[in-house]
Amino acid sequence: MRILLISAFFYLFFNSCNSDNKDTNPVAVQPKAPVAIEAANFTEISFTANWNSVVGAQKYFLDLSNKVDFSSFVFKDREVSDIKYSVSSLTKASDYYYRVRAFKDGAYSKYSNIIKVTTLGIGINPNVNLKDKVNGDFIVGVAVSSDKLSGQYNTVISNEFSSVTAENEMKMRSIYTGPGQYNWAPVDKIVDFAVSKGINIHGHALIWHRSIPDFLDKFTGTDLEFENLVKQYIFDVVGRYKDKIKSWDVVNEAINDNGLFRDTKFSQRMGSNYVEKCFKWAREADPDCILFYNDYGTGDNIPKQNAVYKLIKDMAVNHTHIDGLGFQMHITYNSPSLSQLQIDLKRALDENLKIHFSELDIRMNSDSSPITSFTDDRIQLQRAKYKEVVQLFKTIPKSQRYGITMWGLKDNESWIPGEFGRPDKPLLFDDNFIRKLTHTGFLEGLE
Ligand code: G3I
C-alpha cells in the first residue's frame, strides 16, 4: 500500500510538471511583429483594420485608440484570429490609430507600426472656401494658364484661392524667344488678372533645365555671352514684374534624383555655381522679392534631400541666402509617409527658410498599388492624405509659412495622367469645377 501511495505521489508530481510545461513554454520564442497596413471599407462610423500575417502566429491582439501615443484606448488587446478586423460604432470625421501584435506558443510579439485612420467626415462642404478657411494665415494657390481665367475658372479661382502660379507661361521657354525678345502677353494676362483680384502671384520658374528656349540651348557663343543672356533675362523678367510678382522660384530642380548636382546647359556654360549667380541677380533685380529654390521628391529620397540642403548651406557660406524652399509635393495617397515629410520639413525649418508646398497634387494611382477604378477606400485615403499634408503645413511656425499651391484646378487638366500614363484624379475639383472629397480633406486639415 505504502509503495502504491508513494508511486502515485511521484506520478502526479511529474505529471503536474509536464502539464505545467504544456502551458508555460519556458523558452517561448517571441514571434515577429506584424506589419499593419492601410485600413479599408471606410464609413462615417467604421473601417476595417488590416495587417500582414506572421508565420506561426496563432492569434493577434489589436489595440485601437484615438490618441497617436495610445495613452487611452477605444479597446485594448482585442483577440483576433484573422489578419483583419472590422471596427464599428465610431465617431464620424475622427482620427483613430491602430496597432497589433502577434501571439505564438505563449509569447507576444512587439507591437506593429501604427496606422492612422480618419472616419468619413463632414462630406463635401458646399459653403466654405479654402482661402476663407485659411483666413490670411498663408497663401493658398493654384497653377493657372492665361487662357483659363474667365467664366467658371474666374469664379472658382477668385473664390477659393489667394495666389496663382503660372503652370507654364512664366517659364523661360515660354517668355524668352530670342536675345532681348520676350513673349510678355500671357504673363501680363495672368499678372493683370491676379492684381485686379488682389491675388498673390508666385513666379515659376526663372531657371529650369527643362525649359530652355531653343536659341539658348543651341547657343554657339562664348560661355560669358551665354551667362550674360541668362543674367539679362533674370533682370528683365524680375524687373518687369517688381512689386507685382512677390516671389519667384529662381532655380528649379538643380539636384538629380541620385543626389548629384544636375548636369545641365546652365551648369555646363555657367559653372557649378550658376545657382548662386542666379539668386544674386534675382536679389539685385528685386531686393523685396521672396526667392525660392524649388525641387521635388526629397521626402523619400535621402541622397537628394542631403544634396539640396548642402546646396543651400554652401550658398549661405558665400553669403548668398535664399529665402525659401519649395517642396513641390507631387505625392501619392500613401507616400511619402508623414514622418518622412516631417524629417525633410524640419531640415528646412532649421535653415530658417520659408516653406512653400509649391505644386501639390496627390495621386490615387501608383506603381506600387495600381487601380482600375477609383474605389471609395482609395478616395478616402487620398482625402486623408490631403488632410495630413495641410495639417503638416500648419505645424510650421507662422513666420515661415509661405503657402500651399495646388498644381492645377481640375482633374482633367492635371499633368499627372499624361506623365504617368494612367488615369488619376489628383486635384480638389472634378472636370466640372465641382469640389471633391479631396477639397474636404484640405478643409479638414485646416480645422
Ligand atoms: O503649348 C504647347 C502647344 O502649343 C503644343 O501644341 C503642345 C503639344 O506639343 O505642347 C504645349 O506645351 C506643353 C506645355 O506643358 C503646355 O501645355 C508642353 O509640351 C508640355 O511639356 C508642358 O508640360 C508641363 C511640364 O511642366 C513641362 O514644362 C506641364 O504642363 C506642367 O504641369 C509641368 O509642371 C512641372 C513644373 O513646372 C515643375 N515641377 C514639375 C512639374 C511637373 O512636371
Coordinates of C-alpha atoms and ligand atoms in Angstrom, one line a residue:
M1 CA 0.0 0.0 0.0
R2 CA 2.8 2.4 1.1
I3 CA 4.6 1.8 -2.3
L4 CA 1.4 2.4 -4.1
L5 CA 0.9 5.8 -2.4
I6 CA 4.5 6.8 -3.0
S7 CA 4.4 5.9 -6.7
A8 CA 1.0 7.7 -7.1
F9 CA 2.6 10.8 -5.5
F10 CA 5.6 10.7 -7.9
Y11 CA 3.2 10.1 -10.8
L12 CA 1.1 13.1 -10.0
F13 CA 4.1 15.3 -9.3
F14 CA 5.8 14.6 -12.6
N15 CA 2.5 14.9 -14.4
S16 CA 1.9 18.3 -13.0
C17 CA 5.4 19.3 -14.0
N18 CA 4.6 18.1 -17.5
S19 CA 1.2 19.8 -17.6
D20 CA 2.9 23.0 -16.4
N21 CA 5.4 22.5 -19.3
K22 CA 2.4 22.4 -21.7
D23 CA 1.0 25.8 -20.5
T24 CA 4.1 27.8 -19.9
N25 CA 6.6 27.3 -22.6
P26 CA 9.8 28.0 -20.7
V27 CA 11.7 29.0 -23.8
A28 CA 8.9 30.8 -25.8
V29 CA 10.4 32.4 -28.9
Q30 CA 9.0 35.9 -29.4
P31 CA 7.2 35.9 -32.8
K32 CA 7.9 38.7 -35.3
A33 CA 5.7 41.8 -35.0
P34 CA 3.0 42.1 -37.7
V35 CA 3.1 44.9 -40.2
A36 CA -0.1 46.9 -40.0
I37 CA -1.3 48.1 -43.4
E38 CA -3.8 50.6 -44.7
A39 CA -7.3 50.3 -43.5
A40 CA -10.3 49.7 -45.8
N41 CA -14.1 49.9 -46.0
F42 CA -14.3 53.3 -44.6
T43 CA -17.7 54.7 -43.4
E44 CA -18.5 57.5 -41.0
I45 CA -18.6 55.1 -38.1
S46 CA -16.5 52.1 -39.2
F47 CA -13.5 50.7 -41.1
T48 CA -11.5 47.5 -41.4
A49 CA -8.1 47.3 -39.8
N50 CA -5.6 45.2 -41.8
W51 CA -2.2 43.7 -41.2
N52 CA 0.1 41.1 -42.7
S53 CA 0.2 37.6 -41.2
V54 CA 3.1 36.4 -39.1
V55 CA 4.3 32.8 -39.6
G56 CA 3.2 30.6 -36.9
A57 CA 1.0 33.1 -35.1
Q58 CA -2.0 31.5 -33.5
K59 CA -3.8 34.8 -33.0
Y60 CA -3.4 38.5 -32.8
F61 CA -4.2 41.2 -30.3
L62 CA -5.5 44.6 -31.7
D63 CA -5.4 48.0 -29.9
L64 CA -7.5 50.9 -31.1
S65 CA -7.0 54.4 -29.8
N66 CA -7.9 57.9 -30.7
K67 CA -4.5 59.1 -29.4
V68 CA -1.4 58.5 -31.5
D69 CA 0.5 57.7 -28.3
F70 CA -2.1 55.2 -27.2
S71 CA -2.4 57.0 -23.9
S72 CA -6.1 55.9 -23.9
F73 CA -7.9 53.2 -25.7
V74 CA -11.2 52.6 -27.6
F75 CA -10.3 49.0 -26.9
K76 CA -7.1 47.1 -26.0
D77 CA -5.9 43.6 -26.8
R78 CA -8.9 42.7 -28.8
E79 CA -8.3 39.0 -29.7
V80 CA -8.5 38.4 -33.4
S81 CA -7.8 35.1 -35.3
D82 CA -7.8 36.7 -38.7
I83 CA -5.4 39.3 -40.2
K84 CA -8.2 42.0 -40.4
Y85 CA -10.8 43.3 -38.0
S86 CA -13.9 45.5 -38.7
V87 CA -14.2 48.3 -36.2
S88 CA -17.6 49.9 -35.8
S89 CA -19.6 52.3 -33.6
L90 CA -17.0 55.0 -34.1
T91 CA -17.4 58.8 -34.4
K92 CA -17.5 60.4 -37.8
A93 CA -14.7 62.7 -39.1
S94 CA -12.4 61.5 -36.3
D95 CA -8.9 60.2 -36.2
Y96 CA -8.2 56.7 -34.9
Y97 CA -4.9 54.8 -34.6
Y98 CA -4.5 51.0 -34.5
R99 CA -1.6 48.7 -33.8
V100 CA -1.4 44.9 -33.5
R101 CA 0.8 42.2 -32.1
A102 CA 1.1 38.5 -32.8
F103 CA 0.7 35.6 -30.3
K104 CA 2.5 32.3 -30.7
D105 CA 3.1 29.5 -28.2
G106 CA 2.6 31.7 -25.2
A107 CA 4.7 34.6 -26.4
Y108 CA 3.6 38.0 -27.7
S109 CA 5.4 39.9 -30.4
K110 CA 6.3 43.5 -30.2
Y111 CA 3.7 46.0 -31.5
S112 CA 3.3 46.6 -35.2
N113 CA 3.7 50.1 -36.7
I114 CA 0.8 52.4 -36.2
I115 CA -1.8 53.1 -38.8
K116 CA -3.8 56.3 -38.6
V117 CA -7.4 56.3 -39.9
T118 CA -9.9 59.1 -40.3
T119 CA -13.5 58.1 -40.4
L120 CA -15.7 59.8 -43.0
G121 CA -16.5 63.2 -42.0
I122 CA -18.3 66.3 -42.9
G123 CA -18.7 65.3 -46.5
I124 CA -18.2 67.8 -49.2
N125 CA -18.8 71.2 -47.6
P126 CA -20.5 73.4 -50.1
N127 CA -20.1 76.6 -48.2
V128 CA -16.5 77.0 -47.1
N129 CA -13.9 78.3 -49.5
L130 CA -10.2 77.4 -49.0
K131 CA -8.9 80.9 -48.7
D132 CA -11.6 81.9 -46.3
K133 CA -10.8 79.0 -44.1
V134 CA -7.1 79.8 -44.3
N135 CA -8.1 83.4 -43.4
G136 CA -4.8 85.0 -44.5
D137 CA -2.7 82.6 -42.4
F138 CA -0.7 81.8 -45.6
I139 CA -1.4 81.8 -49.3
V140 CA -3.4 79.0 -50.8
G141 CA -2.7 79.0 -54.5
V142 CA -3.4 77.2 -57.8
A143 CA -1.4 76.7 -61.0
V144 CA -3.2 78.6 -63.9
S145 CA -2.9 79.3 -67.6
S146 CA -3.7 82.6 -69.2
D147 CA -6.3 81.0 -71.4
K148 CA -8.3 79.7 -68.4
L149 CA -9.1 82.8 -66.3
S150 CA -12.6 83.6 -67.3
G151 CA -16.0 82.0 -66.7
Q152 CA -16.0 79.3 -64.1
Y153 CA -12.2 79.5 -63.9
N154 CA -12.5 83.1 -62.8
T155 CA -15.3 82.2 -60.3
V156 CA -13.5 79.3 -58.6
I157 CA -10.0 80.8 -58.6
S158 CA -11.3 84.1 -57.2
N159 CA -13.5 82.4 -54.6
E160 CA -11.2 79.7 -53.4
F161 CA -7.6 80.9 -53.9
S162 CA -5.4 83.7 -52.7
S163 CA -2.5 83.1 -55.0
V164 CA -1.7 81.9 -58.6
T165 CA 1.3 80.4 -60.2
A166 CA 1.7 80.1 -63.9
E167 CA 1.8 76.4 -64.7
N168 CA 3.9 77.1 -67.8
E169 CA 3.8 80.7 -69.1
M170 CA 6.4 82.2 -66.8
K171 CA 9.0 79.6 -67.7
M172 CA 12.0 80.7 -69.7
R173 CA 11.0 78.7 -72.8
S174 CA 7.6 80.5 -72.9
I175 CA 8.9 84.0 -72.3
Y176 CA 12.5 84.2 -73.8
T177 CA 12.0 84.0 -77.6
G178 CA 15.4 85.4 -78.5
P179 CA 18.2 87.7 -77.3
G180 CA 16.3 90.8 -76.0
Q181 CA 13.0 89.2 -77.2
Y182 CA 10.2 88.4 -74.8
N183 CA 6.7 86.9 -75.0
W184 CA 5.1 89.0 -72.3
A185 CA 1.5 88.7 -73.3
P186 CA 0.4 85.6 -71.4
V187 CA 2.4 86.7 -68.3
D188 CA 0.8 90.1 -68.4
K189 CA -2.6 88.5 -68.7
I190 CA -2.1 86.4 -65.6
V191 CA -0.5 89.3 -63.7
D192 CA -3.3 91.7 -64.6
F193 CA -5.9 89.1 -63.6
A194 CA -4.3 88.5 -60.2
V195 CA -3.6 92.2 -59.5
S196 CA -7.2 93.0 -60.4
K197 CA -8.4 90.4 -57.9
G198 CA -5.9 91.3 -55.2
I199 CA -4.5 87.8 -55.6
N200 CA -0.8 87.0 -54.9
I201 CA 1.4 85.9 -57.8
H202 CA 4.2 83.4 -57.4
G203 CA 6.7 83.3 -60.3
H204 CA 7.7 79.9 -61.6
A205 CA 10.4 79.5 -62.7
L206 CA 13.3 81.7 -63.8
I207 CA 15.8 78.8 -64.4
W208 CA 14.8 75.2 -65.2
H209 CA 16.8 72.8 -67.3
R210 CA 13.6 71.5 -68.8
S211 CA 12.5 74.9 -70.1
I212 CA 15.5 76.3 -72.0
P213 CA 14.5 78.1 -75.2
D214 CA 16.0 76.6 -78.4
F215 CA 18.1 79.7 -79.2
L216 CA 19.8 79.4 -75.8
D217 CA 20.0 75.6 -75.9
K218 CA 21.8 75.8 -79.2
F219 CA 23.7 79.0 -78.4
T220 CA 27.2 78.9 -80.1
G221 CA 28.6 82.0 -78.4
T222 CA 31.1 82.0 -75.5
D223 CA 30.2 80.9 -72.0
L224 CA 30.4 84.5 -70.9
E225 CA 28.0 85.6 -73.6
F226 CA 25.6 82.7 -72.6
E227 CA 25.8 83.8 -69.0
N228 CA 25.1 87.4 -69.9
L229 CA 22.0 86.3 -71.8
V230 CA 20.8 84.5 -68.7
K231 CA 21.7 87.4 -66.4
Q232 CA 19.9 89.9 -68.7
Y233 CA 16.8 87.6 -68.7
I234 CA 16.6 87.5 -65.0
F235 CA 17.0 91.2 -64.6
D236 CA 14.4 91.9 -67.4
V237 CA 11.7 89.4 -66.1
V238 CA 12.1 90.1 -62.4
G239 CA 12.4 93.8 -63.0
R240 CA 9.3 94.0 -65.2
Y241 CA 7.1 92.5 -62.5
K242 CA 8.8 94.0 -59.5
D243 CA 6.1 94.8 -56.8
K244 CA 3.6 92.5 -58.6
I245 CA 5.3 89.1 -58.5
K246 CA 6.2 88.9 -54.9
S247 CA 8.1 85.6 -55.0
W248 CA 10.0 83.6 -57.6
D249 CA 11.3 80.1 -58.0
V250 CA 14.7 81.3 -59.0
V251 CA 16.0 77.8 -59.8
N252 CA 14.0 74.7 -60.2
E253 CA 15.3 71.1 -59.8
A254 CA 19.1 71.7 -59.8
I255 CA 19.7 68.3 -58.0
N256 CA 19.3 65.0 -59.7
D257 CA 17.3 62.1 -58.2
N258 CA 20.6 60.3 -57.5
G259 CA 21.7 63.2 -55.2
L260 CA 24.2 64.6 -57.6
F261 CA 24.3 68.1 -59.0
R262 CA 22.3 68.0 -62.2
D263 CA 24.4 68.4 -65.3
T264 CA 22.6 70.9 -67.4
K265 CA 23.2 73.6 -70.0
F266 CA 23.4 76.1 -67.2
S267 CA 26.0 74.2 -65.2
Q268 CA 27.9 73.4 -68.4
R269 CA 28.0 77.0 -69.6
M270 CA 28.0 79.0 -66.4
G271 CA 29.8 76.7 -64.0
S272 CA 28.6 74.7 -61.0
N273 CA 27.9 78.0 -59.1
Y274 CA 25.2 79.0 -61.6
V275 CA 22.5 78.6 -58.9
E276 CA 24.3 81.1 -56.7
K277 CA 24.8 83.6 -59.6
C278 CA 21.1 83.4 -60.5
F279 CA 20.0 84.1 -56.9
K280 CA 22.4 87.0 -56.7
W281 CA 21.0 88.5 -59.9
A282 CA 17.4 88.0 -58.8
R283 CA 18.1 89.6 -55.4
E284 CA 19.7 92.6 -57.1
A285 CA 16.7 92.9 -59.6
D286 CA 14.2 93.0 -56.8
P287 CA 15.5 93.1 -53.2
D288 CA 12.0 92.8 -51.8
C289 CA 11.2 89.6 -53.7
I290 CA 11.0 86.3 -51.8
L291 CA 13.4 84.0 -53.6
F292 CA 12.9 80.2 -53.5
Y293 CA 14.8 77.1 -54.5
N294 CA 12.2 74.6 -55.7
D295 CA 12.5 70.8 -56.1
Y296 CA 10.7 67.5 -55.7
G297 CA 11.0 64.1 -54.0
T298 CA 13.3 65.0 -51.1
G299 CA 10.9 63.4 -48.6
D300 CA 11.7 59.8 -49.5
N301 CA 15.0 60.4 -51.3
I302 CA 17.6 61.0 -48.7
P303 CA 20.6 61.4 -51.1
K304 CA 18.6 64.1 -52.9
Q305 CA 17.4 65.6 -49.6
N306 CA 21.0 65.8 -48.4
A307 CA 22.2 67.4 -51.6
V308 CA 19.5 70.1 -51.6
Y309 CA 20.4 71.2 -48.1
K310 CA 24.1 71.1 -49.0
L311 CA 23.4 73.4 -51.9
I312 CA 21.6 75.8 -49.7
K313 CA 24.3 75.7 -47.0
D314 CA 27.1 76.1 -49.5
M315 CA 25.5 79.2 -51.0
A316 CA 24.9 80.6 -47.5
V317 CA 28.7 80.2 -46.8
N318 CA 29.2 82.5 -49.8
H319 CA 26.6 84.9 -48.3
T320 CA 24.0 84.0 -50.9
H321 CA 20.9 83.4 -48.9
I322 CA 17.8 82.0 -50.3
D323 CA 14.5 83.0 -48.6
G324 CA 12.5 79.9 -49.1
L325 CA 12.3 76.3 -50.1
G326 CA 9.6 75.0 -52.5
F327 CA 8.6 71.4 -51.8
Q328 CA 6.7 70.5 -55.0
M329 CA 4.7 67.8 -53.2
H330 CA 3.8 65.6 -56.2
I331 CA 3.0 62.7 -53.9
T332 CA 0.7 59.7 -53.7
Y333 CA -2.1 58.8 -51.3
N334 CA 0.3 56.8 -49.1
S335 CA 3.8 58.1 -49.8
P336 CA 5.9 59.8 -48.6
S337 CA 4.9 58.9 -45.1
L338 CA 4.1 61.7 -42.6
S339 CA 7.4 61.0 -40.7
Q340 CA 9.4 61.3 -43.9
L341 CA 7.8 64.6 -44.7
Q342 CA 8.3 65.8 -41.2
I343 CA 12.0 65.0 -41.2
D344 CA 12.5 66.8 -44.5
L345 CA 10.5 69.8 -43.4
K346 CA 12.4 70.1 -40.2
R347 CA 15.7 70.4 -42.0
A348 CA 14.2 73.3 -44.0
L349 CA 12.8 74.9 -40.9
D350 CA 16.2 74.6 -39.1
E351 CA 17.7 76.6 -42.0
N352 CA 15.1 79.3 -41.1
L353 CA 13.6 79.1 -44.6
K354 CA 10.1 80.0 -45.6
I355 CA 8.1 76.9 -46.8
H356 CA 6.0 76.6 -49.9
F357 CA 4.3 73.4 -50.8
S358 CA 4.5 74.7 -54.3
E359 CA 2.9 72.1 -56.6
L360 CA 0.7 69.9 -54.5
D361 CA -1.2 67.1 -56.1
I362 CA -1.9 63.7 -54.6
R363 CA -2.2 60.7 -56.9
M364 CA -4.6 57.8 -56.1
N365 CA -3.0 55.6 -58.7
S366 CA 0.6 54.4 -58.2
D367 CA 3.1 51.8 -59.4
S368 CA 3.1 50.0 -56.1
S369 CA -0.7 49.8 -55.9
P370 CA -2.3 50.5 -59.3
I371 CA -6.1 50.7 -59.5
T372 CA -8.5 50.2 -62.4
S373 CA -11.3 52.1 -60.6
F374 CA -11.3 54.9 -58.1
T375 CA -12.6 52.9 -55.1
D376 CA -14.1 54.6 -52.1
D377 CA -11.2 53.2 -49.9
R378 CA -8.7 54.9 -52.2
I379 CA -10.7 58.1 -52.3
Q380 CA -10.8 58.2 -48.6
L381 CA -7.1 57.6 -48.3
Q382 CA -6.4 60.4 -50.7
R383 CA -8.7 62.7 -48.7
A384 CA -6.9 61.7 -45.5
K385 CA -3.5 62.4 -47.1
Y386 CA -4.7 65.9 -48.1
K387 CA -5.7 66.5 -44.5
E388 CA -2.4 65.2 -43.3
V389 CA -0.4 67.4 -45.7
V390 CA -2.3 70.5 -44.7
Q391 CA -2.0 69.6 -41.0
L392 CA 1.7 69.2 -41.5
F393 CA 1.9 72.6 -43.1
K394 CA 0.1 74.1 -40.2
T395 CA 2.8 72.8 -37.8
I396 CA 5.2 75.3 -39.5
P397 CA 5.9 78.4 -37.4
K398 CA 3.7 81.2 -38.8
S399 CA 6.7 83.3 -39.8
Q400 CA 7.9 80.5 -42.0
R401 CA 4.7 79.6 -43.7
Y402 CA 4.6 80.9 -47.3
G403 CA 1.8 78.7 -48.6
I404 CA 0.3 75.8 -50.3
T405 CA -0.2 75.8 -54.1
M406 CA -2.3 73.2 -55.9
W407 CA -0.7 72.1 -59.2
G408 CA -3.9 72.7 -61.2
L409 CA -7.6 73.3 -60.7
K410 CA -9.5 70.4 -62.3
D411 CA -8.6 66.7 -62.5
N412 CA -8.9 66.6 -66.3
E413 CA -6.3 69.4 -66.7
S414 CA -3.7 67.7 -64.4
W415 CA -0.3 66.8 -65.9
I416 CA -0.4 63.5 -63.9
P417 CA -2.3 61.2 -66.2
G418 CA -0.2 62.1 -69.2
E419 CA 3.0 61.9 -67.3
F420 CA 2.4 58.6 -65.6
G421 CA 0.3 57.0 -68.4
R422 CA -2.6 56.0 -66.3
P423 CA -5.9 57.6 -65.1
D424 CA -5.8 59.7 -61.9
K425 CA -7.8 62.3 -60.1
P426 CA -5.2 64.2 -58.0
L427 CA -6.8 67.6 -57.5
L428 CA -9.5 69.3 -55.5
F429 CA -12.1 69.9 -58.2
D430 CA -13.6 67.5 -60.8
D431 CA -13.8 68.1 -64.5
N432 CA -17.0 70.2 -63.9
F433 CA -15.4 72.5 -61.3
I434 CA -17.2 70.6 -58.5
R435 CA -15.5 70.2 -55.2
K436 CA -14.4 66.7 -54.3
L437 CA -13.6 64.9 -51.0
T438 CA -10.0 66.0 -51.5
H439 CA -11.3 69.6 -51.0
T440 CA -13.0 68.3 -47.8
G441 CA -9.7 66.8 -46.7
F442 CA -7.9 70.1 -47.3
L443 CA -10.5 71.9 -45.2
E444 CA -10.3 69.2 -42.5
G445 CA -6.5 69.8 -42.4
L446 CA -7.3 73.5 -41.7
E447 CA -9.5 72.7 -38.7
Ligands
G3I1 O1 2.0 74.9 -75.6 C1 2.3 73.8 -76.4 C2 1.3 73.6 -77.5 O2 1.4 74.7 -78.4 C3 1.6 72.2 -78.2 O3 0.7 72.0 -79.2 C4 1.6 71.1 -77.2 C5 1.9 69.8 -77.8 O4 3.3 69.7 -78.0 O5 2.6 71.4 -76.2 C6 2.3 72.5 -75.4 O6 3.3 72.7 -74.5 C7 3.2 71.8 -73.4 C8 3.0 72.6 -72.1 O7 3.0 71.8 -71.0 C9 1.7 73.5 -72.1 O8 0.7 72.6 -72.1 C10 4.5 71.0 -73.3 O9 4.5 70.2 -74.4 C11 4.5 70.2 -72.1 O10 5.7 69.6 -71.9 C12 4.3 71.1 -70.8 O11 4.2 70.3 -69.7 C13 4.4 71.0 -68.5 C14 5.7 70.5 -67.8 O12 5.8 71.1 -66.5 C15 6.9 70.8 -68.6 O13 7.0 72.2 -68.7 C16 3.2 70.6 -67.6 O14 2.0 71.2 -68.1 C17 3.4 71.2 -66.2 O15 2.4 70.8 -65.3 C18 4.8 70.7 -65.6 O16 5.0 71.3 -64.4 C19 6.2 71.0 -63.8 C20 6.7 72.2 -63.0 O17 6.8 73.3 -63.9 C21 8.0 71.9 -62.3 N1 7.8 70.7 -61.4 C22 7.3 69.5 -62.1 C23 6.0 69.8 -62.8 C24 5.5 68.6 -63.5 O18 6.4 68.2 -64.5

